[in-house]
Tab-separated table of N, CA, C and O in Angstrom:
chain	number	residue	atom	x	y	z
A	75	MET	N	112.656	101.317	79.124
A	75	MET	CA	112.527	102.546	79.883
A	75	MET	C	111.534	102.599	81.109
A	75	MET	O	110.456	102.025	80.877
A	76	PRO	N	111.906	103.057	82.133
A	76	PRO	CA	111.037	102.878	83.341
A	76	PRO	C	109.810	103.729	83.285
A	76	PRO	O	109.862	104.890	82.568
A	77	GLN	N	108.680	103.362	83.832
A	77	GLN	CA	107.513	104.090	83.940
A	77	GLN	C	107.645	105.067	85.165
A	77	GLN	O	107.464	104.831	86.317
A	78	LEU	N	107.978	106.369	84.773
A	78	LEU	CA	108.129	107.393	85.868
A	78	LEU	C	106.842	108.352	85.761
A	78	LEU	O	106.633	109.065	84.612
A	79	ASN	N	106.053	108.357	86.812
A	79	ASN	CA	104.993	109.276	86.763
A	79	ASN	C	105.300	110.592	87.526
A	79	ASN	O	105.762	110.538	88.652
A	80	ALA	N	105.181	111.588	86.858
A	80	ALA	CA	105.514	113.032	87.424
A	80	ALA	C	104.361	113.771	87.663
A	80	ALA	O	103.169	113.589	87.020
A	81	GLN	N	104.409	114.640	88.639
A	81	GLN	CA	103.344	115.547	88.946
A	81	GLN	C	103.912	117.015	89.144
A	81	GLN	O	104.633	117.144	90.031
A	82	ILE	N	103.429	117.879	88.354
A	82	ILE	CA	103.854	119.241	88.378
A	82	ILE	C	102.706	119.929	89.366
A	82	ILE	O	101.526	119.706	89.159
A	83	HIS	N	103.195	120.734	90.185
A	83	HIS	CA	102.238	121.496	91.092
A	83	HIS	C	102.554	122.961	90.826
A	83	HIS	O	103.613	123.492	91.360
A	84	ILE	N	101.680	123.717	90.215
A	84	ILE	CA	101.677	125.120	90.202
A	84	ILE	C	100.953	125.648	91.417
A	84	ILE	O	99.775	125.427	91.557
A	85	GLU	N	101.734	126.290	92.278
A	85	GLU	CA	101.198	126.589	93.505
A	85	GLU	C	101.012	128.002	93.970
A	85	GLU	O	101.845	128.836	93.608
A	86	THR	N	99.762	128.253	94.289
A	86	THR	CA	99.398	129.660	94.748
A	86	THR	C	99.675	130.813	93.668
A	86	THR	O	100.352	131.783	93.881
A	87	LEU	N	99.137	130.588	92.530
A	87	LEU	CA	99.313	131.602	91.348
A	87	LEU	C	98.124	132.585	91.650
A	87	LEU	O	97.031	132.207	91.593
A	88	ARG	N	98.647	133.825	92.017
A	88	ARG	CA	97.644	134.777	92.395
A	88	ARG	C	97.340	135.736	91.146
A	88	ARG	O	98.328	136.457	90.615
A	89	LEU	N	96.120	135.732	90.749
A	89	LEU	CA	95.768	136.539	89.580
A	89	LEU	C	94.538	137.406	89.961
A	89	LEU	O	93.875	137.339	90.983
A	90	ARG	N	94.096	138.312	88.986
A	90	ARG	CA	92.986	139.182	89.205
A	90	ARG	C	92.067	139.093	87.836
A	90	ARG	O	92.657	139.088	86.907
A	91	THR	N	90.730	138.899	88.131
A	91	THR	CA	89.927	138.669	86.974
A	91	THR	C	88.482	139.208	87.445
A	91	THR	O	88.223	139.414	88.563
A	92	TYR	N	87.695	139.299	86.501
A	92	TYR	CA	86.273	139.560	86.817
A	92	TYR	C	85.554	138.269	87.016
A	92	TYR	O	85.423	137.428	86.242
A	93	ILE	N	85.045	138.126	88.267
A	93	ILE	CA	84.429	136.772	88.575
A	93	ILE	C	83.222	137.157	89.544
A	93	ILE	O	83.455	137.740	90.579
A	94	GLY	N	82.059	136.680	89.172
A	94	GLY	CA	80.839	136.882	89.931
A	94	GLY	C	79.802	137.459	89.071
A	94	GLY	O	79.905	137.950	88.070
A	95	PHE	N	78.576	137.521	89.768
A	95	PHE	CA	77.333	138.125	88.939
A	95	PHE	C	76.759	139.247	89.771
A	95	PHE	O	75.850	139.808	89.139
A	96	ASN	N	77.242	139.687	90.870
A	96	ASN	CA	76.843	140.877	91.514
A	96	ASN	C	77.415	142.134	90.740
A	96	ASN	O	78.399	141.933	90.052
A	97	GLU	N	76.701	143.237	90.695
A	97	GLU	CA	77.140	144.402	89.869
A	97	GLU	C	78.489	144.835	90.299
A	97	GLU	O	79.410	145.157	89.401
A	98	THR	N	78.803	144.821	91.646
A	98	THR	CA	80.150	145.161	91.994
A	98	THR	C	81.169	144.185	91.526
A	98	THR	O	82.280	144.657	90.984
A	99	GLU	N	80.967	142.972	91.398
A	99	GLU	CA	81.751	141.971	91.017
A	99	GLU	C	81.935	142.119	89.489
A	99	GLU	O	83.096	141.765	89.027
A	100	LYS	N	80.878	142.516	88.852
A	100	LYS	CA	81.114	142.613	87.316
A	100	LYS	C	81.891	143.846	86.940
A	100	LYS	O	82.452	143.873	85.771
A	101	GLN	N	82.081	144.907	87.852
A	101	GLN	CA	82.740	146.025	87.453
A	101	GLN	C	84.147	146.151	88.136
A	101	GLN	O	84.942	146.974	87.708
A	102	ASN	N	84.481	145.279	89.038
A	102	ASN	CA	85.765	145.262	89.706
A	102	ASN	C	86.439	143.981	89.648
A	102	ASN	O	85.756	142.988	90.004
A	103	LYS	N	87.675	143.896	89.262
A	103	LYS	CA	88.427	142.700	89.207
A	103	LYS	C	88.736	142.231	90.690
A	103	LYS	O	88.770	143.044	91.617
A	104	GLN	N	88.732	140.904	90.844
A	104	GLN	CA	88.853	140.380	92.165
A	104	GLN	C	90.166	139.410	92.145
A	104	GLN	O	90.475	138.841	91.045
A	105	ASP	N	90.656	139.113	93.283
A	105	ASP	CA	91.787	138.220	93.412
A	105	ASP	C	91.254	136.793	93.324
A	105	ASP	O	90.128	136.407	93.759
A	106	VAL	N	91.902	135.943	92.712
A	106	VAL	CA	91.751	134.434	92.647
A	106	VAL	C	93.076	133.775	92.887
A	106	VAL	O	94.199	134.374	92.519
A	107	VAL	N	93.038	132.644	93.586
A	107	VAL	CA	94.310	131.987	93.805
A	107	VAL	C	94.172	130.636	93.129
A	107	VAL	O	93.201	129.781	93.443
A	108	ILE	N	94.991	130.171	92.324
A	108	ILE	CA	94.955	128.959	91.441
A	108	ILE	C	96.144	128.035	92.036
A	108	ILE	O	97.258	128.313	92.019
A	109	ASN	N	95.627	126.781	92.151
A	109	ASN	CA	96.621	125.666	92.352
A	109	ASN	C	96.280	124.671	91.450
A	109	ASN	O	95.055	124.250	91.199
A	110	ALA	N	97.300	124.122	90.736
A	110	ALA	CA	97.053	123.050	89.605
A	110	ALA	C	97.960	121.982	89.788
A	110	ALA	O	99.178	122.294	90.181
A	111	TRP	N	97.562	120.721	89.682
A	111	TRP	CA	98.364	119.541	89.672
A	111	TRP	C	98.268	118.970	88.310
A	111	TRP	O	97.143	118.684	87.709
A	112	ILE	N	99.318	118.656	87.661
A	112	ILE	CA	99.405	118.039	86.318
A	112	ILE	C	100.183	116.876	86.287
A	112	ILE	O	101.517	116.965	86.617
A	113	ASP	N	99.498	115.699	85.995
A	113	ASP	CA	100.375	114.323	86.061
A	113	ASP	C	100.645	114.091	84.379
A	113	ASP	O	99.839	114.163	83.655
A	114	TYR	N	101.901	113.494	84.409
A	114	TYR	CA	102.229	113.047	83.084
A	114	TYR	C	103.409	112.038	83.310
A	114	TYR	O	103.985	111.891	84.418
A	115	CYS	N	103.468	111.090	82.225
A	115	CYS	CA	104.523	110.155	82.239
A	115	CYS	C	105.835	110.823	81.832
A	115	CYS	O	105.972	111.352	80.768
A	116	ALA	N	106.754	110.857	82.799
A	116	ALA	CA	108.153	111.500	82.459
A	116	ALA	C	109.289	110.645	82.244
A	116	ALA	O	110.367	110.995	82.199
A	117	GLY	N	108.981	109.323	81.841
A	117	GLY	CA	110.030	108.429	81.532
A	117	GLY	C	110.928	108.829	80.332
A	117	GLY	O	112.231	109.051	80.490
A	118	GLU	N	110.305	109.336	79.290
A	118	GLU	CA	111.114	109.807	78.039
A	118	GLU	C	111.809	111.148	78.388
A	118	GLU	O	113.026	111.309	78.080
A	119	ALA	N	111.102	112.059	79.097
A	119	ALA	CA	111.838	113.367	79.541
A	119	ALA	C	112.890	113.215	80.434
A	119	ALA	O	113.903	113.651	80.121
A	120	SER	N	112.749	112.262	81.286
A	120	SER	CA	113.969	112.013	82.182
A	120	SER	C	115.206	111.355	81.593
A	120	SER	O	116.285	111.588	82.005
A	121	GLN	N	114.947	110.501	80.651
A	121	GLN	CA	115.959	109.798	79.946
A	121	GLN	C	116.717	110.762	78.779
A	121	GLN	O	117.912	110.723	78.726
A	122	SER	N	115.824	111.526	78.092
A	122	SER	CA	116.432	112.227	76.994
A	122	SER	C	116.727	113.738	77.287
A	122	SER	O	117.433	114.222	76.540
A	123	ASP	N	116.183	114.231	78.326
A	123	ASP	CA	116.397	115.659	78.674
A	123	ASP	C	115.950	116.572	77.601
A	123	ASP	O	116.520	117.685	77.346
A	124	ASP	N	114.822	116.004	76.886
A	124	ASP	CA	114.111	116.838	75.845
A	124	ASP	C	112.900	117.388	76.156
A	124	ASP	O	112.003	116.790	76.723
A	125	ILE	N	112.973	118.823	76.015
A	125	ILE	CA	111.838	119.629	76.554
A	125	ILE	C	110.402	119.205	75.847
A	125	ILE	O	109.458	119.171	76.309
A	126	ASP	N	110.558	118.664	74.571
A	126	ASP	CA	109.239	118.191	73.882
A	126	ASP	C	108.623	117.006	74.503
A	126	ASP	O	107.643	116.709	74.283
A	127	LYS	N	109.460	116.266	75.362
A	127	LYS	CA	108.913	115.048	76.000
A	127	LYS	C	108.334	115.443	77.314
A	127	LYS	O	107.861	114.500	78.096
A	128	ALA	N	108.494	116.625	77.851
A	128	ALA	CA	107.966	117.027	79.124
A	128	ALA	C	106.894	118.054	78.902
A	128	ALA	O	106.503	118.475	77.798
A	129	VAL	N	106.226	118.364	80.155
A	129	VAL	CA	105.252	119.400	80.067
A	129	VAL	C	105.987	120.569	80.337
A	129	VAL	O	106.656	120.870	81.470
A	130	ASN	N	105.794	121.717	79.506
A	130	ASN	CA	106.432	122.898	79.646
A	130	ASN	C	105.523	123.808	80.573
A	130	ASN	O	104.542	124.372	80.193
A	131	TYR	N	105.817	123.802	81.862
A	131	TYR	CA	104.991	124.423	82.905
A	131	TYR	C	105.099	125.974	82.863
A	131	TYR	O	104.152	126.643	83.075
A	132	ARG	N	106.130	126.471	82.159
A	132	ARG	CA	106.175	127.911	82.071
A	132	ARG	C	105.151	128.301	81.004
A	132	ARG	O	104.504	129.440	81.066
A	133	THR	N	105.142	127.724	79.831
A	133	THR	CA	104.377	128.022	78.770
A	133	THR	C	102.807	127.861	79.298
A	133	THR	O	101.965	128.691	78.988
A	134	LEU	N	102.572	126.794	80.074
A	134	LEU	CA	101.237	126.505	80.463
A	134	LEU	C	100.792	127.601	81.481
A	134	LEU	O	99.651	128.128	81.409
A	135	CYS	N	101.749	128.103	82.389
A	135	CYS	CA	101.347	129.082	83.340
A	135	CYS	C	101.071	130.267	82.600
A	135	CYS	O	100.180	131.053	82.809
A	136	LYS	N	101.761	130.756	81.463
A	136	LYS	CA	101.586	131.856	80.696
A	136	LYS	C	100.103	131.911	80.153
A	136	LYS	O	99.406	132.860	80.110
A	137	LYS	N	99.691	130.655	79.639
A	137	LYS	CA	98.469	130.498	79.059
A	137	LYS	C	97.230	130.722	80.099
A	137	LYS	O	96.258	131.320	79.850
A	138	ILE	N	97.515	130.113	81.301
A	138	ILE	CA	96.546	130.329	82.416
A	138	ILE	C	96.428	131.688	82.773
A	138	ILE	O	95.317	132.347	82.845
A	139	ILE	N	97.616	132.474	82.857
A	139	ILE	CA	97.452	133.941	83.314
A	139	ILE	C	96.822	134.687	82.200
A	139	ILE	O	95.816	135.475	82.608
A	140	HIS	N	97.052	134.554	80.918
A	140	HIS	CA	96.446	135.225	79.905
A	140	HIS	C	94.964	134.919	79.910
A	140	HIS	O	94.174	135.931	79.753
A	141	HIS	N	94.540	133.767	79.966
A	141	HIS	CA	93.053	133.310	79.928
A	141	HIS	C	92.311	134.042	81.108
A	141	HIS	O	91.302	134.530	80.919
A	142	VAL	N	92.880	133.771	82.317
A	142	VAL	CA	92.128	134.292	83.538
A	142	VAL	C	92.031	135.898	83.480
A	142	VAL	O	90.922	136.365	83.754
A	143	GLU	N	93.179	136.561	83.161
A	143	GLU	CA	93.154	137.984	83.255
A	143	GLU	C	92.427	138.695	82.132
A	143	GLU	O	92.121	139.863	82.310
A	144	ASN	N	92.019	138.016	80.991
A	144	ASN	CA	91.453	138.513	79.931
A	144	ASN	C	90.101	138.022	79.598
A	144	ASN	O	89.583	138.357	78.500
A	145	ASN	N	89.546	137.379	80.543
A	145	ASN	CA	88.135	136.984	80.333
A	145	ASN	C	87.253	137.344	81.505
A	145	ASN	O	87.927	137.718	82.711
A	146	ARG	N	85.992	137.238	81.544
A	146	ARG	CA	85.069	137.455	82.592
A	146	ARG	C	84.372	136.019	82.892
A	146	ARG	O	83.952	135.279	82.010
A	147	PHE	N	83.956	135.903	84.132
A	147	PHE	CA	83.324	134.734	84.543
A	147	PHE	C	82.256	135.002	85.562
A	147	PHE	O	82.443	135.839	86.431
A	148	LEU	N	81.080	134.447	85.339
A	148	LEU	CA	79.995	134.522	86.353
A	148	LEU	C	80.323	133.548	87.479
A	148	LEU	O	79.964	133.953	88.672
A	149	LEU	N	80.648	132.341	87.216
A	149	LEU	CA	80.798	131.249	88.229
A	149	LEU	C	82.239	130.845	88.280
A	149	LEU	O	83.023	130.726	87.422
A	150	LEU	N	82.622	130.386	89.636
A	150	LEU	CA	83.800	129.789	89.892
A	150	LEU	C	83.988	128.453	89.111
A	150	LEU	O	84.971	128.088	88.793
A	151	GLU	N	82.772	127.788	88.887
A	151	GLU	CA	82.831	126.489	88.209
A	151	GLU	C	83.376	126.808	86.730
A	151	GLU	O	84.028	125.883	86.257
A	152	LYS	N	82.877	127.814	86.057
A	152	LYS	CA	83.303	128.056	84.741
A	152	LYS	C	84.777	128.357	84.625
A	152	LYS	O	85.493	127.810	83.824
A	153	LEU	N	85.232	129.277	85.534
A	153	LEU	CA	86.607	129.605	85.592
A	153	LEU	C	87.467	128.394	85.839
A	153	LEU	O	88.500	128.078	85.053
A	154	THR	N	87.080	127.557	86.822
A	154	THR	CA	87.981	126.367	87.148
A	154	THR	C	87.847	125.433	86.017
A	154	THR	O	88.976	124.785	85.711
A	155	SER	N	86.841	125.122	85.346
A	155	SER	CA	86.675	124.334	84.259
A	155	SER	C	87.664	124.609	83.062
A	155	SER	O	88.261	123.877	82.528
A	156	GLU	N	87.585	125.887	82.851
A	156	GLU	CA	88.425	126.384	81.638
A	156	GLU	C	90.044	126.305	82.042
A	156	GLU	O	90.795	126.004	81.124
A	157	VAL	N	90.430	126.532	83.112
A	157	VAL	CA	91.817	126.519	83.614
A	157	VAL	C	92.146	125.022	83.626
A	157	VAL	O	93.136	124.540	83.085
A	158	LEU	N	91.231	124.073	84.109
A	158	LEU	CA	91.524	122.621	84.074
A	158	LEU	C	91.607	122.209	82.542
A	158	LEU	O	92.560	121.403	82.226
A	159	SER	N	90.835	122.730	81.720
A	159	SER	CA	90.914	122.318	80.291
A	159	SER	C	92.337	122.702	79.704
A	159	SER	O	93.073	121.980	78.977
A	160	LEU	N	92.941	123.841	79.980
A	160	LEU	CA	94.204	124.308	79.670
A	160	LEU	C	95.184	123.268	80.123
A	160	LEU	O	96.116	122.939	79.365
A	161	CYS	N	95.077	122.937	81.446
A	161	CYS	CA	96.076	121.917	81.989
A	161	CYS	C	95.997	120.584	81.341
A	161	CYS	O	97.000	119.904	81.032
A	162	ALA	N	94.866	120.089	81.233
A	162	ALA	CA	94.560	118.698	80.704
A	162	ALA	C	94.971	118.513	79.136
A	162	ALA	O	95.350	117.535	78.867
A	163	ASN	N	94.937	119.621	78.486
A	163	ASN	CA	95.202	119.530	77.021
A	163	ASN	C	96.672	119.763	76.727
A	163	ASN	O	97.068	119.681	75.572
A	164	ALA	N	97.465	120.023	77.685
A	164	ALA	CA	98.937	120.180	77.460
A	164	ALA	C	99.476	118.687	76.994
A	164	ALA	O	98.840	117.807	77.297
A	165	ASN	N	100.543	118.845	76.253
A	165	ASN	CA	101.094	117.538	75.745
A	165	ASN	C	101.542	116.711	76.914
A	165	ASN	O	102.105	117.167	77.905
A	166	ASN	N	101.208	115.286	76.632
A	166	ASN	CA	101.752	114.253	77.492
A	166	ASN	C	100.927	114.282	78.865
A	166	ASN	O	101.206	113.338	79.749
A	167	VAL	N	99.914	115.023	79.131
A	167	VAL	CA	99.255	115.067	80.368
A	167	VAL	C	98.272	113.878	80.459
A	167	VAL	O	97.574	113.547	79.559
A	168	THR	N	98.411	113.125	81.619
A	168	THR	CA	97.496	111.910	81.703
A	168	THR	C	96.269	112.347	82.812
A	168	THR	O	95.270	111.555	82.734
A	169	ALA	N	96.541	113.341	83.672
A	169	ALA	CA	95.434	113.742	84.652
A	169	ALA	C	95.858	115.124	85.010
A	169	ALA	O	97.033	115.547	85.047
A	170	ALA	N	94.677	115.815	85.405
A	170	ALA	CA	94.933	117.120	86.002
A	170	ALA	C	93.959	117.532	87.026
A	170	ALA	O	92.834	116.930	87.017
A	171	LYS	N	94.308	118.375	87.973
A	171	LYS	CA	93.447	118.752	89.160
A	171	LYS	C	93.536	120.214	89.236
A	171	LYS	O	94.758	120.793	89.239
A	172	VAL	N	92.583	121.061	89.357
A	172	VAL	CA	92.668	122.556	89.511
A	172	VAL	C	91.806	122.868	90.822
A	172	VAL	O	90.627	122.485	90.830
A	173	THR	N	92.333	123.729	91.744
A	173	THR	CA	91.611	124.249	92.803
A	173	THR	C	91.782	125.809	92.510
A	173	THR	O	92.791	126.315	92.407
A	174	ILE	N	90.661	126.568	92.507
A	174	ILE	CA	90.667	127.951	92.461
A	174	ILE	C	89.944	128.667	93.716
A	174	ILE	O	88.770	128.136	93.967
A	175	SER	N	90.567	129.444	94.451
A	175	SER	CA	89.990	129.957	95.559
A	175	SER	C	89.625	131.475	95.230
A	175	SER	O	90.414	132.082	94.598
A	176	LYS	N	88.643	131.966	95.872
A	176	LYS	CA	88.169	133.457	95.756
A	176	LYS	C	88.262	133.955	97.102
A	176	LYS	O	87.391	133.742	97.912
A	177	PRO	N	89.371	134.668	97.530
A	177	PRO	CA	89.507	135.134	98.907
A	177	PRO	C	88.589	136.144	99.221
A	177	PRO	O	88.110	137.018	98.379
A	178	HIS	N	88.058	136.132	100.465
A	178	HIS	CA	87.112	137.034	101.042
A	178	HIS	C	85.722	137.049	100.272
A	178	HIS	O	85.048	138.168	100.400
A	179	ALA	N	85.444	136.026	99.677
A	179	ALA	CA	84.025	135.876	99.104
A	179	ALA	C	83.013	135.770	100.160
A	179	ALA	O	81.838	136.254	99.857
A	180	LEU	N	83.228	135.232	101.127
A	180	LEU	CA	82.270	135.251	102.299
A	180	LEU	C	82.784	135.984	103.573
A	180	LEU	O	84.032	135.930	103.850
A	181	ARG	N	81.963	136.685	104.249
A	181	ARG	CA	82.299	137.561	105.281
A	181	ARG	C	83.088	136.923	106.247
A	181	ARG	O	84.029	137.581	106.853
A	182	PHE	N	83.009	135.563	106.868
A	182	PHE	CA	83.563	135.101	108.031
A	182	PHE	C	84.487	133.978	107.558
A	182	PHE	O	85.056	133.246	108.428
A	183	ALA	N	84.868	133.985	106.201
A	183	ALA	CA	85.687	132.817	105.688
A	183	ALA	C	86.933	133.462	105.019
A	183	ALA	O	86.810	134.609	104.477
A	184	ASP	N	88.036	132.825	105.130
A	184	ASP	CA	89.266	133.198	104.452
A	184	ASP	C	88.917	133.191	102.952
A	184	ASP	O	89.505	134.080	102.192
A	185	SER	N	88.397	132.181	102.432
A	185	SER	CA	88.076	132.028	100.977
A	185	SER	C	87.176	130.987	100.708
A	185	SER	O	86.690	130.270	101.630
A	186	VAL	N	86.626	131.053	99.464
A	186	VAL	CA	85.826	129.945	98.978
A	186	VAL	C	86.538	129.414	97.821
A	186	VAL	O	87.072	130.030	97.051
A	187	SER	N	86.575	127.992	97.741
A	187	SER	CA	87.300	127.405	96.625
A	187	SER	C	86.467	126.247	95.954
A	187	SER	O	85.610	125.643	96.441
A	188	LEU	N	86.899	125.939	94.712
A	188	LEU	CA	86.301	124.843	93.982
A	188	LEU	C	87.328	124.093	93.276
A	188	LEU	O	88.388	124.665	92.866
A	189	THR	N	87.244	122.736	93.340
A	189	THR	CA	88.106	121.899	92.780
A	189	THR	C	87.600	120.989	91.688
A	189	THR	O	86.440	120.447	91.949
A	190	LEU	N	88.170	120.927	90.522
A	190	LEU	CA	87.659	119.946	89.488
A	190	LEU	C	88.936	119.198	89.075
A	190	LEU	O	90.156	119.705	89.022
A	191	SER	N	88.697	117.951	88.660
A	191	SER	CA	89.712	117.158	88.068
A	191	SER	C	89.230	116.398	87.020
A	191	SER	O	88.187	116.081	86.755
A	192	THR	N	90.256	115.784	86.189
A	192	THR	CA	89.889	115.085	85.013
A	192	THR	C	91.134	114.053	84.754
A	192	THR	O	92.203	114.340	85.275
A	193	GLN	N	90.750	113.020	84.109
A	193	GLN	CA	91.854	112.030	83.793
A	193	GLN	C	91.565	111.357	82.364
A	193	GLN	O	90.439	111.210	82.013
A	194	ARG	N	92.601	111.333	81.667
A	194	ARG	CA	92.496	110.735	80.299
A	194	ARG	C	92.355	109.190	80.284
A	194	ARG	O	92.856	108.460	81.140
A	195	ASP	N	91.524	108.815	79.445
A	195	ASP	CA	91.397	107.315	79.359
A	195	ASP	C	92.628	106.692	78.728
A	195	ASP	O	93.293	107.277	77.914
A	196	ALA	N	92.955	105.474	79.419
A	196	ALA	CA	94.238	104.828	78.910
A	196	ALA	C	94.160	104.318	77.417
A	196	ALA	O	93.067	104.259	76.937
């Protein structure tokens, strides 16, 4: 069976959550934009057409939405770390990277973003 490396990209997932430590940020949900890259070996999935051999990105996306929208975060680092953990712990994942942007966080910038990544040991 060929070694096929797949990368799923969840692109521009727009959610609202409590993020920040200023009083205004603690009381009002803010927009966040999530991009996630999930790497996995797709050899078995591509040969068998079996969902259990693939990464179910719909289920993963629902988990991310639920987690982000139903929790509060002081730091972008904490939010990004927790979303990365959800991605990295999905079945068959070998590596993951998550970038979360906070639009309008700075007066003269479109957004501020943070990227974290992880890789499973072979």
